[in-house]
PDB file of C-alpha atoms in Angstrom:
ATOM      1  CA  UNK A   1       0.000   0.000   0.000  1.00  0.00           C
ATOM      2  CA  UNK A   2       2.133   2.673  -1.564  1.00  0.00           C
ATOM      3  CA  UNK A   3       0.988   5.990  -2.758  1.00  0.00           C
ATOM      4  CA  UNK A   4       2.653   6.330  -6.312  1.00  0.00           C
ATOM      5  CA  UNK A   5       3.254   9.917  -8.204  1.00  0.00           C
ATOM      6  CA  UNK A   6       4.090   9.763 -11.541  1.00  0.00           C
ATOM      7  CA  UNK A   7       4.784   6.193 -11.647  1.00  0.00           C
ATOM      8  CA  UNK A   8       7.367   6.428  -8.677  1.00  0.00           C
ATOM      9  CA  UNK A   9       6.621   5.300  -4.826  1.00  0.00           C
ATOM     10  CA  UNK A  10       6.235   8.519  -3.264  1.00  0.00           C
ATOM     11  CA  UNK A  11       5.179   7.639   0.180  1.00  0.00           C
ATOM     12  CA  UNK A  12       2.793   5.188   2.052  1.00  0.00           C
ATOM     13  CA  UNK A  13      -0.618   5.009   1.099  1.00  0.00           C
ATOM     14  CA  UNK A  14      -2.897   7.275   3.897  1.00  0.00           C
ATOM     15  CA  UNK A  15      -6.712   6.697   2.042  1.00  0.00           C
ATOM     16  CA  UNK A  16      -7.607   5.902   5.789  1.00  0.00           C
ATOM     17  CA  UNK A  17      -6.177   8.550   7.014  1.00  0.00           C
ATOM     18  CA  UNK A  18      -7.568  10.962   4.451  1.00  0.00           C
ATOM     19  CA  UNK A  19     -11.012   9.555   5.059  1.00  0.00           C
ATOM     20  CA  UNK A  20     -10.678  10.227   8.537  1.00  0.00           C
ATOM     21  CA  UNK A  21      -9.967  13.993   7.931  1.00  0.00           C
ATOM     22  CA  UNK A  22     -12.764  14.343   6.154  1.00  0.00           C
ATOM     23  CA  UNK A  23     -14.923  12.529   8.524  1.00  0.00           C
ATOM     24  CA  UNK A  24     -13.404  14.902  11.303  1.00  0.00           C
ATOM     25  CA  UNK A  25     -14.047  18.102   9.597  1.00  0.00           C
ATOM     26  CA  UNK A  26     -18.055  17.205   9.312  1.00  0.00           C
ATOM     27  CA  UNK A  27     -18.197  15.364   5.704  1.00  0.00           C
ATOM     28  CA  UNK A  28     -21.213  12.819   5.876  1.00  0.00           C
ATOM     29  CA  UNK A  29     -20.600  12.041   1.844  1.00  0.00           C
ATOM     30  CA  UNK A  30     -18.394  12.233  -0.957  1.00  0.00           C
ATOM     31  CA  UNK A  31     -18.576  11.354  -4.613  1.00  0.00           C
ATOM     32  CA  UNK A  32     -15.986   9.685  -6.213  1.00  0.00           C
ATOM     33  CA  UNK A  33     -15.917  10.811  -9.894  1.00  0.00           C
ATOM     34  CA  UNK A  34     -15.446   8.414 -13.330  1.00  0.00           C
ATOM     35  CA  UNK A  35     -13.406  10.024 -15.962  1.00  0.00           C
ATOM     36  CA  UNK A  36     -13.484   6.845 -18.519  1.00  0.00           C
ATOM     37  CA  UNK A  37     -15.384   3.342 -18.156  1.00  0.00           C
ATOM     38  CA  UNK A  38     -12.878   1.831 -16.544  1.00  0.00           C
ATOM     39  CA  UNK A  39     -11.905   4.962 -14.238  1.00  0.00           C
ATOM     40  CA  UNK A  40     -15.732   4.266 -13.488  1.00  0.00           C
ATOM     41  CA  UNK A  41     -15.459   0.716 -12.888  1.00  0.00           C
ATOM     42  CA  UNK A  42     -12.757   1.730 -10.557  1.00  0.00           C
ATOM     43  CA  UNK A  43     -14.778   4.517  -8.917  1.00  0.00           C
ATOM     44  CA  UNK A  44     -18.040   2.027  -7.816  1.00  0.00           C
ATOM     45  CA  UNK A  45     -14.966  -0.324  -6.034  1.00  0.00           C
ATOM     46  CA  UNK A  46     -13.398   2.183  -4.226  1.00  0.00           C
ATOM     47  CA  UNK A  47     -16.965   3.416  -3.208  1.00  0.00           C
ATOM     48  CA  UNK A  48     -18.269   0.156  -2.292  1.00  0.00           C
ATOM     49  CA  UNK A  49     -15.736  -0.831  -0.146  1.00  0.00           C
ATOM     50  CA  UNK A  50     -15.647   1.705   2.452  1.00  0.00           C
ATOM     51  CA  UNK A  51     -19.106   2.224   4.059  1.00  0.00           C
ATOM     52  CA  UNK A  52     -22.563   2.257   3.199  1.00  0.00           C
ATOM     53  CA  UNK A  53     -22.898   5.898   3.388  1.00  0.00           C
ATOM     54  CA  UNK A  54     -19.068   7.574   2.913  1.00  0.00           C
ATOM     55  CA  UNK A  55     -18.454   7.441  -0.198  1.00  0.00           C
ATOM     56  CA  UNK A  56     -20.485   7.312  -4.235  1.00  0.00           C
ATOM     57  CA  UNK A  57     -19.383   7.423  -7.417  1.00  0.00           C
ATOM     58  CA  UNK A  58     -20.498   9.004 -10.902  1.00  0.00           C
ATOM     59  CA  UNK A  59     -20.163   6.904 -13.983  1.00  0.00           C
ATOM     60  CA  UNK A  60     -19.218   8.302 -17.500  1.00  0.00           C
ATOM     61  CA  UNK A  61     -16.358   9.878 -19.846  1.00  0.00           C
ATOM     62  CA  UNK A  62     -15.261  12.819 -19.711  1.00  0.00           C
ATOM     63  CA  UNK A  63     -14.616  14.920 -22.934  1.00  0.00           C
ATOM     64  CA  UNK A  64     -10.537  14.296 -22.821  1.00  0.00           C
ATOM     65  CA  UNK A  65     -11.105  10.705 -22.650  1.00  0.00           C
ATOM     66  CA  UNK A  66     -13.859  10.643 -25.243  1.00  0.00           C
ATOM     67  CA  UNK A  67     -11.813   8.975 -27.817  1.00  0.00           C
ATOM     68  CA  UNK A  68     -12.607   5.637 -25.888  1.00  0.00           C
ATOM     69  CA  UNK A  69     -16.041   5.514 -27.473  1.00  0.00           C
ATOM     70  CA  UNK A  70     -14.214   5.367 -30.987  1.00  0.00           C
ATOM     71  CA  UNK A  71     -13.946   1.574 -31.491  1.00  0.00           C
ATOM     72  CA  UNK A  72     -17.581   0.397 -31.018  1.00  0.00           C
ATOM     73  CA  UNK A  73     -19.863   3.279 -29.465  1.00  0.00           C
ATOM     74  CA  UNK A  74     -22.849   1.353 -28.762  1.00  0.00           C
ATOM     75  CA  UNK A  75     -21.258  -1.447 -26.886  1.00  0.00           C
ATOM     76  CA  UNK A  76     -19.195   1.296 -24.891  1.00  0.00           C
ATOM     77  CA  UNK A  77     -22.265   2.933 -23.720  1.00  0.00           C
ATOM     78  CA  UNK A  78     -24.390  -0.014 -23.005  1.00  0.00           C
ATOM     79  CA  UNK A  79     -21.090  -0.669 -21.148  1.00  0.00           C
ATOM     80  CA  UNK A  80     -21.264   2.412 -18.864  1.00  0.00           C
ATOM     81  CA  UNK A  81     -25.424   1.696 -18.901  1.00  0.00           C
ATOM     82  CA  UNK A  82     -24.769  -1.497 -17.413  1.00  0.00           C
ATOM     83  CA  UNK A  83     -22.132  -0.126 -14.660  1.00  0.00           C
ATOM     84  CA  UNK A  84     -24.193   2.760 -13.962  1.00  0.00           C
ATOM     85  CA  UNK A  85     -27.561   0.946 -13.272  1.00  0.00           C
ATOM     86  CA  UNK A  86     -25.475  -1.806 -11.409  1.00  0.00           C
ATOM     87  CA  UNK A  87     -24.959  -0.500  -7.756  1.00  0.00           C
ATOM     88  CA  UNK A  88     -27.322   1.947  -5.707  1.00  0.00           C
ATOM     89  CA  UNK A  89     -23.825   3.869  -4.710  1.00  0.00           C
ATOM     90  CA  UNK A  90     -23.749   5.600  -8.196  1.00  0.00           C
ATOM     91  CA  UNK A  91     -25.445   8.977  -8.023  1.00  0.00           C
ATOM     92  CA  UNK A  92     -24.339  10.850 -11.119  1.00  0.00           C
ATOM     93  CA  UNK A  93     -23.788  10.749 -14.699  1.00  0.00           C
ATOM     94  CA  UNK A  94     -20.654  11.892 -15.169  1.00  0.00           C
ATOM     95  CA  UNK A  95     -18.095  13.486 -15.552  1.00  0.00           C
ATOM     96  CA  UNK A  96     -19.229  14.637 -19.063  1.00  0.00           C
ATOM     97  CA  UNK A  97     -18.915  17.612 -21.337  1.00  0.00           C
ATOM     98  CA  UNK A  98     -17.065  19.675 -23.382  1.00  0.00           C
ATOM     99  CA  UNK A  99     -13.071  20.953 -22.975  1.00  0.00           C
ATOM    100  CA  UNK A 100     -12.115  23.071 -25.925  1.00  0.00           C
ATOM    101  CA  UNK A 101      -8.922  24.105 -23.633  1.00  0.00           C
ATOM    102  CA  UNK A 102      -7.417  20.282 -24.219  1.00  0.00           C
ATOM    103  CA  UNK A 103      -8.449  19.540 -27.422  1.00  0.00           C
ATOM    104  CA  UNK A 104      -5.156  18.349 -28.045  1.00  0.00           C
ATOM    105  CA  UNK A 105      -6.642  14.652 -25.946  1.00  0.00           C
ATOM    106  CA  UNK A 106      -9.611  14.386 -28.158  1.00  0.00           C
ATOM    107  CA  UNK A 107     -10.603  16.203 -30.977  1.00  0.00           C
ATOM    108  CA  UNK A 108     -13.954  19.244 -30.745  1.00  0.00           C
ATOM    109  CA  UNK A 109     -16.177  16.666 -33.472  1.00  0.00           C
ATOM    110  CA  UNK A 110     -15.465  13.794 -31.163  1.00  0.00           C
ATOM    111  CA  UNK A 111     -16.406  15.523 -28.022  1.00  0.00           C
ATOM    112  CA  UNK A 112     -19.309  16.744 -28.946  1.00  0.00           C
ATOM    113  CA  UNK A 113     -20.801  13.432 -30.892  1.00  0.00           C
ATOM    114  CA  UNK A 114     -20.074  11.565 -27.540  1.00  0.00           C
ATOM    115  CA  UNK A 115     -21.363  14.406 -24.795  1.00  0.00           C
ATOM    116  CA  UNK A 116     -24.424  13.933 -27.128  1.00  0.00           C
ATOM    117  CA  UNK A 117     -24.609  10.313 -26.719  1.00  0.00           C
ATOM    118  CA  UNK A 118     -24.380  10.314 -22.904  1.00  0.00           C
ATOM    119  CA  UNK A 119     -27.543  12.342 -22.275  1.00  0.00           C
ATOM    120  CA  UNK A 120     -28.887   8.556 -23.306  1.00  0.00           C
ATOM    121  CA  UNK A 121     -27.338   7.195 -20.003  1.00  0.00           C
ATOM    122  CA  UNK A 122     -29.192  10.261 -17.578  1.00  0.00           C
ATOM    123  CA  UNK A 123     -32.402   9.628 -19.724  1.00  0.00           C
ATOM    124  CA  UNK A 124     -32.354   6.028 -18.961  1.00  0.00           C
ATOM    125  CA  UNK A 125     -31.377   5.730 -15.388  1.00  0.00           C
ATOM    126  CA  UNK A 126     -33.102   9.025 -14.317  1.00  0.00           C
ATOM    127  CA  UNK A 127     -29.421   9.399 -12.310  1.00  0.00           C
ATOM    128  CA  UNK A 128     -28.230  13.635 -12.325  1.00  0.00           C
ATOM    129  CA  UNK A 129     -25.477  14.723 -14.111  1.00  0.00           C
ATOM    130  CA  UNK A 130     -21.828  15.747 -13.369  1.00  0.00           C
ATOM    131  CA  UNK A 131     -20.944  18.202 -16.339  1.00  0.00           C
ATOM    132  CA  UNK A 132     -17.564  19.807 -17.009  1.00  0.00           C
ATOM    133  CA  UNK A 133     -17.594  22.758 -19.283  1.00  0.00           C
ATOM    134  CA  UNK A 134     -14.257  24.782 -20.391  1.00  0.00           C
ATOM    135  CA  UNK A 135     -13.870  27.663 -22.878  1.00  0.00           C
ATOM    136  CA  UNK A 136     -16.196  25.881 -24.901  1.00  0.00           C
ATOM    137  CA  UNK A 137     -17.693  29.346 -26.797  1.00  0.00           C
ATOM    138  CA  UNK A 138     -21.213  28.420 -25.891  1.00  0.00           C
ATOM    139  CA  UNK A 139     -21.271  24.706 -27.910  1.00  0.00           C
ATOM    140  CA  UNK A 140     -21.954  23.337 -24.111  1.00  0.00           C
ATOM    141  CA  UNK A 141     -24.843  25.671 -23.464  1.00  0.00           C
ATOM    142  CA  UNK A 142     -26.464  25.011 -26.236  1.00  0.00           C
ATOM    143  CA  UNK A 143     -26.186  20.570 -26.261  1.00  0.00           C
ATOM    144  CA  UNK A 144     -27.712  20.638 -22.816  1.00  0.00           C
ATOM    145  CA  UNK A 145     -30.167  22.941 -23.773  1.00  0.00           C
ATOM    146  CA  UNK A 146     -31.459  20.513 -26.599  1.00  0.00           C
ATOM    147  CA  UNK A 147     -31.257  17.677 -24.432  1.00  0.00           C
ATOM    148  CA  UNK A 148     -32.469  19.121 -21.301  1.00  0.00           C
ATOM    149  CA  UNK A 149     -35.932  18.041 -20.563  1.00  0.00           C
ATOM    150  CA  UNK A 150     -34.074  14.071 -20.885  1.00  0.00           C
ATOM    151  CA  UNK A 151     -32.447  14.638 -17.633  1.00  0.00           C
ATOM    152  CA  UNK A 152     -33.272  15.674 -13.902  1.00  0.00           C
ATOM    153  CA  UNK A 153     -30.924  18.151 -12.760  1.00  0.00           C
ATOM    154  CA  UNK A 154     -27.145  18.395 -13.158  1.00  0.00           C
ATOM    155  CA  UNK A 155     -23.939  20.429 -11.734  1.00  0.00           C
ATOM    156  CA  UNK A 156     -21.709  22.320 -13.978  1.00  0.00           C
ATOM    157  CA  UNK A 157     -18.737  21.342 -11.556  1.00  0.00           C
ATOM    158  CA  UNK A 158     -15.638  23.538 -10.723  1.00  0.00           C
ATOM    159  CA  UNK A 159     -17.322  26.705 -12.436  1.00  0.00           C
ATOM    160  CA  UNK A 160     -14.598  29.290 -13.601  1.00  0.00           C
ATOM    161  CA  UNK A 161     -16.644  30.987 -16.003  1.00  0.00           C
ATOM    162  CA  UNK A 162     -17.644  34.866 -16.224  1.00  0.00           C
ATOM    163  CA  UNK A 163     -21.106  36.000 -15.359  1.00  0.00           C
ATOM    164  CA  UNK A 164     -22.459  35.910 -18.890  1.00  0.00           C
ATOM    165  CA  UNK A 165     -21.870  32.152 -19.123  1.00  0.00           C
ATOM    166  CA  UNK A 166     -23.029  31.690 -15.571  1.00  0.00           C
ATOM    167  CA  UNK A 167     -26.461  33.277 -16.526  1.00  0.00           C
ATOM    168  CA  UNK A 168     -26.644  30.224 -19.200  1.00  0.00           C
ATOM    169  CA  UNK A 169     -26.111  27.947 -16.730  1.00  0.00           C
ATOM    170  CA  UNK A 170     -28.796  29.004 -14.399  1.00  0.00           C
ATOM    171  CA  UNK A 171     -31.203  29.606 -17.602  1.00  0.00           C
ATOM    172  CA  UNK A 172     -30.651  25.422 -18.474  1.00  0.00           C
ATOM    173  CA  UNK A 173     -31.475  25.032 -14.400  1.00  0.00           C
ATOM    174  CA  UNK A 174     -28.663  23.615 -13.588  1.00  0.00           C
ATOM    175  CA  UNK A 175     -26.411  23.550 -10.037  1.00  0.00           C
ATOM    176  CA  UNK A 176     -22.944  25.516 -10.471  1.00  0.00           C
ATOM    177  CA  UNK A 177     -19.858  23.662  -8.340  1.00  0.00           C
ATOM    178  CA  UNK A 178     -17.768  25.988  -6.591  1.00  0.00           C
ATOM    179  CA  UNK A 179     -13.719  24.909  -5.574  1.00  0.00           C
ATOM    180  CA  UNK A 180     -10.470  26.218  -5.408  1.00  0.00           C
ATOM    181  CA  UNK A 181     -10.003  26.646  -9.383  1.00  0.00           C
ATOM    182  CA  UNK A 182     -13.117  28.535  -9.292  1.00  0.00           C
ATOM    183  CA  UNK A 183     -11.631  31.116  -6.933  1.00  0.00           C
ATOM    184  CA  UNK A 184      -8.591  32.300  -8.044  1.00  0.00           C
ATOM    185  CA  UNK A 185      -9.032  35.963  -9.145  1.00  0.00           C
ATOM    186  CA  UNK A 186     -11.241  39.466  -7.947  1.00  0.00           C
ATOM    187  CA  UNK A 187     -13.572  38.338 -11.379  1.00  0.00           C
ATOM    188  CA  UNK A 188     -14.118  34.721 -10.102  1.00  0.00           C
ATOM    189  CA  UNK A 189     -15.156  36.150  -6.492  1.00  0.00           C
ATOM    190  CA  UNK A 190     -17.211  38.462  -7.844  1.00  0.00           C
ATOM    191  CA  UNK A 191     -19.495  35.948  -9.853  1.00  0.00           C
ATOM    192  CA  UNK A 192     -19.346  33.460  -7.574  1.00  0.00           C
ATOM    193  CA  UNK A 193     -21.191  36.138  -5.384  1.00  0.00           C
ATOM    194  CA  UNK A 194     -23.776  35.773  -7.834  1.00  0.00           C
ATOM    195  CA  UNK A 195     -24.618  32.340  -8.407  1.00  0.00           C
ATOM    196  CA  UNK A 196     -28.445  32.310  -5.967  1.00  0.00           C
ATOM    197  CA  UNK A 197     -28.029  30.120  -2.863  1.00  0.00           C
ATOM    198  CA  UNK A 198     -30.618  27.280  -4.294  1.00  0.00           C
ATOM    199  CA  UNK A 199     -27.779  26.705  -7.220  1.00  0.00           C
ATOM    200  CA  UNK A 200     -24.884  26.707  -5.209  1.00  0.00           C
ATOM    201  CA  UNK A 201     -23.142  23.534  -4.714  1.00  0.00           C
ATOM    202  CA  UNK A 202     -19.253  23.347  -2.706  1.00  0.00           C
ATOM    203  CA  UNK A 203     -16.859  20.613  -3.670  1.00  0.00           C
ATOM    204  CA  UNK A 204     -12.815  20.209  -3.457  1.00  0.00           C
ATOM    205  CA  UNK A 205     -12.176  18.205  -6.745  1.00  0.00           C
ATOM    206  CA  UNK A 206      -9.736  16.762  -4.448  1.00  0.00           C
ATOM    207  CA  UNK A 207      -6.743  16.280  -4.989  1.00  0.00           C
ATOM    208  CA  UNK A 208      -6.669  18.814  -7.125  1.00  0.00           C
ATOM    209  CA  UNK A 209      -8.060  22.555  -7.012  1.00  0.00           C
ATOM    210  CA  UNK A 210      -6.627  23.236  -3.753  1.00  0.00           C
ATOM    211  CA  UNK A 211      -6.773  27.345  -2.291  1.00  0.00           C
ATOM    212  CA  UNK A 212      -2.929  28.746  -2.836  1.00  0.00           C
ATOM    213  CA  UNK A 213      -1.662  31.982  -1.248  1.00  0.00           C
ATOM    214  CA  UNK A 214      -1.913  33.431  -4.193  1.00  0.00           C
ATOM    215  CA  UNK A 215      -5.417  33.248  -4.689  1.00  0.00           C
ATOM    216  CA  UNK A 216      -7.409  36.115  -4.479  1.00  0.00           C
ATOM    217  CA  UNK A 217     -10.049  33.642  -2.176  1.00  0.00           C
ATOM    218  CA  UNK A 218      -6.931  33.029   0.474  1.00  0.00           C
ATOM    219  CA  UNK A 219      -7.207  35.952   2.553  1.00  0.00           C
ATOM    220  CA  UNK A 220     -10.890  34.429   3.542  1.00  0.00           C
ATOM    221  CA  UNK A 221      -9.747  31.172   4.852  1.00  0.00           C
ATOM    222  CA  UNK A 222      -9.557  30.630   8.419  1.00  0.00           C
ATOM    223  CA  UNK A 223      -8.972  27.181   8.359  1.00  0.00           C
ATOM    224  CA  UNK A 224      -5.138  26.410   7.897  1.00  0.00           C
ATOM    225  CA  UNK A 225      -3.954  23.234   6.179  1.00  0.00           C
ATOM    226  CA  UNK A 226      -0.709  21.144   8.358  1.00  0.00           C
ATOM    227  CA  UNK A 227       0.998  19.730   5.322  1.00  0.00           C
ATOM    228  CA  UNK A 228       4.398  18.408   4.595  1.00  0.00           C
ATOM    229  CA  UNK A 229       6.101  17.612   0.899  1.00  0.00           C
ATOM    230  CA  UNK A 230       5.457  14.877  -0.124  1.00  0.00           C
ATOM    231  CA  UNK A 231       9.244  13.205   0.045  1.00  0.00           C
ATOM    232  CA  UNK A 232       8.809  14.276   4.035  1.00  0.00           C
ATOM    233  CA  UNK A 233       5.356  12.219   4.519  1.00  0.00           C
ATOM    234  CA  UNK A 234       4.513  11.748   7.951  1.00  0.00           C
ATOM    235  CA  UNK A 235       1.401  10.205   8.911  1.00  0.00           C
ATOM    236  CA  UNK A 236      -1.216  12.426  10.209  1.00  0.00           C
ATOM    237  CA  UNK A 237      -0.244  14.922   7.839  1.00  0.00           C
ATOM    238  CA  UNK A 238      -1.494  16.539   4.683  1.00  0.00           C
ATOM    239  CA  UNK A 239       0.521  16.012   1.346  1.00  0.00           C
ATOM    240  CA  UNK A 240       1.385  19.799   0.182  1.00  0.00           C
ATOM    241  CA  UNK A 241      -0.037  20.367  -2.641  1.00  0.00           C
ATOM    242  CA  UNK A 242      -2.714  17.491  -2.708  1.00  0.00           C
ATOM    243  CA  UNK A 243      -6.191  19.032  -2.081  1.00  0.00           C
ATOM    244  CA  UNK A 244      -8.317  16.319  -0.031  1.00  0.00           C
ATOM    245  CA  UNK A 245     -11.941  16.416   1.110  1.00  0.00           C
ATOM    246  CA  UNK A 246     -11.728  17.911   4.545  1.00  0.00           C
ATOM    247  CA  UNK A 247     -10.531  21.009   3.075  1.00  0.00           C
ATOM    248  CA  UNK A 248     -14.083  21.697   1.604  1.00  0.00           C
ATOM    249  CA  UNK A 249     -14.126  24.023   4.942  1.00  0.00           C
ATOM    250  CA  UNK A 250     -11.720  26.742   3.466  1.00  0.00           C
ATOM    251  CA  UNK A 251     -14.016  26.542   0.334  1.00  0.00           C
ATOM    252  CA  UNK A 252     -17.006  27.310   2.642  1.00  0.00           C
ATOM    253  CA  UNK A 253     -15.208  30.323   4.463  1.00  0.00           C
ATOM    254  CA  UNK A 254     -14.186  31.539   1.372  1.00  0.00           C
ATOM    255  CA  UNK A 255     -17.881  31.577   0.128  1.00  0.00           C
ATOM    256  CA  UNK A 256     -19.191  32.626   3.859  1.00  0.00           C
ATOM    257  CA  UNK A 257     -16.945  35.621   4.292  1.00  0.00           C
ATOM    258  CA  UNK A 258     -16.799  36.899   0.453  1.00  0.00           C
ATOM    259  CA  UNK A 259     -20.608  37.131  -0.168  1.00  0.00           C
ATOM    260  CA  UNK A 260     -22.866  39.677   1.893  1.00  0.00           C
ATOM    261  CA  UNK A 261     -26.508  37.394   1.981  1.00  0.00           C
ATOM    262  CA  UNK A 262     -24.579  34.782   3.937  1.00  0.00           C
ATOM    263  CA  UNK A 263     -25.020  35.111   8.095  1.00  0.00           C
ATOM    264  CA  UNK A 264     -21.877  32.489   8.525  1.00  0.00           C
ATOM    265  CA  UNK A 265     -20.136  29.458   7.333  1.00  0.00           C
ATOM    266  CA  UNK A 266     -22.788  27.665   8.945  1.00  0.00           C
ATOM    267  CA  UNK A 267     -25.844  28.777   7.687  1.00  0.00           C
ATOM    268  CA  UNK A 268     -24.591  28.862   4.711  1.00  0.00           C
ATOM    269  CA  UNK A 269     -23.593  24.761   5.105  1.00  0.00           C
ATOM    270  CA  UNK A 270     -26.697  23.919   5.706  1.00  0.00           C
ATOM    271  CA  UNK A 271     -27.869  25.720   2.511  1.00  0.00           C
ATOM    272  CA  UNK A 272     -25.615  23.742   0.344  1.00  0.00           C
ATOM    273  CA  UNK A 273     -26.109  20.611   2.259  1.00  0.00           C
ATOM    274  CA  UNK A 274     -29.787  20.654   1.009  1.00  0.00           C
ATOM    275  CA  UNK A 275     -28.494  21.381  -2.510  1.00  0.00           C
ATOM    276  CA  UNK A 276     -26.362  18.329  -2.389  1.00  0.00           C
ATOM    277  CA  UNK A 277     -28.884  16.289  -1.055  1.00  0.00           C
ATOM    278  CA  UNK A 278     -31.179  17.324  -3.234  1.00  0.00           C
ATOM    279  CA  UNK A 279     -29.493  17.014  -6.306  1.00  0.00           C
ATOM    280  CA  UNK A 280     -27.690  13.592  -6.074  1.00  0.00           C
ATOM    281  CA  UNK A 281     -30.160  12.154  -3.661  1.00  0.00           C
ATOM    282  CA  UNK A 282     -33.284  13.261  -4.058  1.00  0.00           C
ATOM    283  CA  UNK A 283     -33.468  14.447  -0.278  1.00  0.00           C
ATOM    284  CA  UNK A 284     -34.262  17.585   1.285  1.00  0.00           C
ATOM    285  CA  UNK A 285     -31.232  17.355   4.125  1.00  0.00           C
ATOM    286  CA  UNK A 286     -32.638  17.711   6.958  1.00  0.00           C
TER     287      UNK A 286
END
């Protein structure tokens, strides 16, 4: 049990011990996302092996990895149908979209003929979806508008778009997913501000996204982070530079203490709480 970076041993694997953070900072449930159908596969495991009620998982492909659906499309998706209606732990659709920023992984035609084809997977197991949008010159807006009444609800997740793009968002009724990434400069603050309180979701996209110093969202954070590089790992201790769950608390404060119709970090939990719930399991959160 070895945490691995780039192919090399890096230090000893801490899932546990990351788990427990999370658990310790007030997380009652996490999603564990599917990039590809085996990522997916992978996802459901990982999910269904720790706790009935820790951890989910999302099955789907997301617009990098679309190229996967090239050899035999149909079989890939009744693949992914199969997976996704397999196991009451899967909650989303997902991750699935467009990414005009990394076209260089799969091709703009390919993207979009396979975004398309996974609205089929939401339609058919009535499960949200878990969309990723990027630079994507409103092509995203408008597939999800033309499939829209085929799904329930859906998150556009780590947001980082301007207020003109987050008005189509919240036209197609869809949740917008805060993080780190979405937090970095004044502009991002400032429309964050405005995404209404029923659409807001909070997520880490652990172990990435994490709040740097140099964001303009750090001087908000109360919550400080004890972490260690990674070639000085000592248990107990964050890895610098790998975001985990528990730090969903500095993404709340950031939220809490930027935006002025927010009493505290607390009300404003429960708010999102209920979105969560809402969205993914068709609970209220109380």
């Amino acid at each position: 049990n070895q945490r691995r970076v780039h192919g090399k041993v890096a230090h000893q694997d801490d899932f546990a011990q990351v788990l427990e953070r999370a658990v310790a900072a007030g997380v009652e449930r996490m999603v564990v996302t599917g990039g590809s159908l085996e990522e997916s596969r992978s996802a459901l495991k990982l999910a269904s092996q720790h706790g009935k009620a820790l951890l989910y998982s999302t099955v789907g492909v997301h617009p990098t990895r679309c190229d996967e659906f090239l050899n035999d499309s149909e079989a890939h998706l009744q693949s992914l149908l199969e997976l996704a209606q397999s196991s009451k732990k899967i909650v989303a659709v997902g991750e699935c979209g467009l990414d005009y920023d990394r076209l260089h992984f799969c091709q703009k035609e390919t993207q979009l003929k396979f975004f398309e084809l996974q609205f089929d997977l939401a339609e058919r197991t009535k499960l949200p979806m878990f969309l990723h949008n990027r630079n994507t010159d409103g092509d995203f807006a408008r597939l999800v508008k033309a499939h829209r009444h085929r799904f329930s609800g859906g998150v556009v997740h780590s947001f980082t778009g301007d207020e003109r793009e987050l008005r189509a968002m919240l036209e197609l009724d869809l949740y917008v997913g805060i993080n780190g990434c979405s937090l970095k400069q004044k502009e991002n603050l400032e429309t964050m501000a405005l995404i209404p309180l029923d659409k807001l979701l909070l997520e880490t996209d652990a172990p990435w996204c994490e709040i740097r110093p140099t964001h303009a969202s750090h001087e908000y954070v109360q919550t400080k982070v004890d972490s260690v590089k990674k070639e000085r790992f000592q248990p107990g201790r964050q890895v610098k530079s790998r975001n985990e769950p528990c730090n969903i608390q500095q993404v709340l404060e950031v939220v809490a203490g930027y935006r002025s119709d927010v009493q505290d970090a607390e009300s404003l939990a429960h708010i999102v709480y209920a979105n969560t719930m809402r969205l993914f399991w068709n609970a209220d959160g109380s």
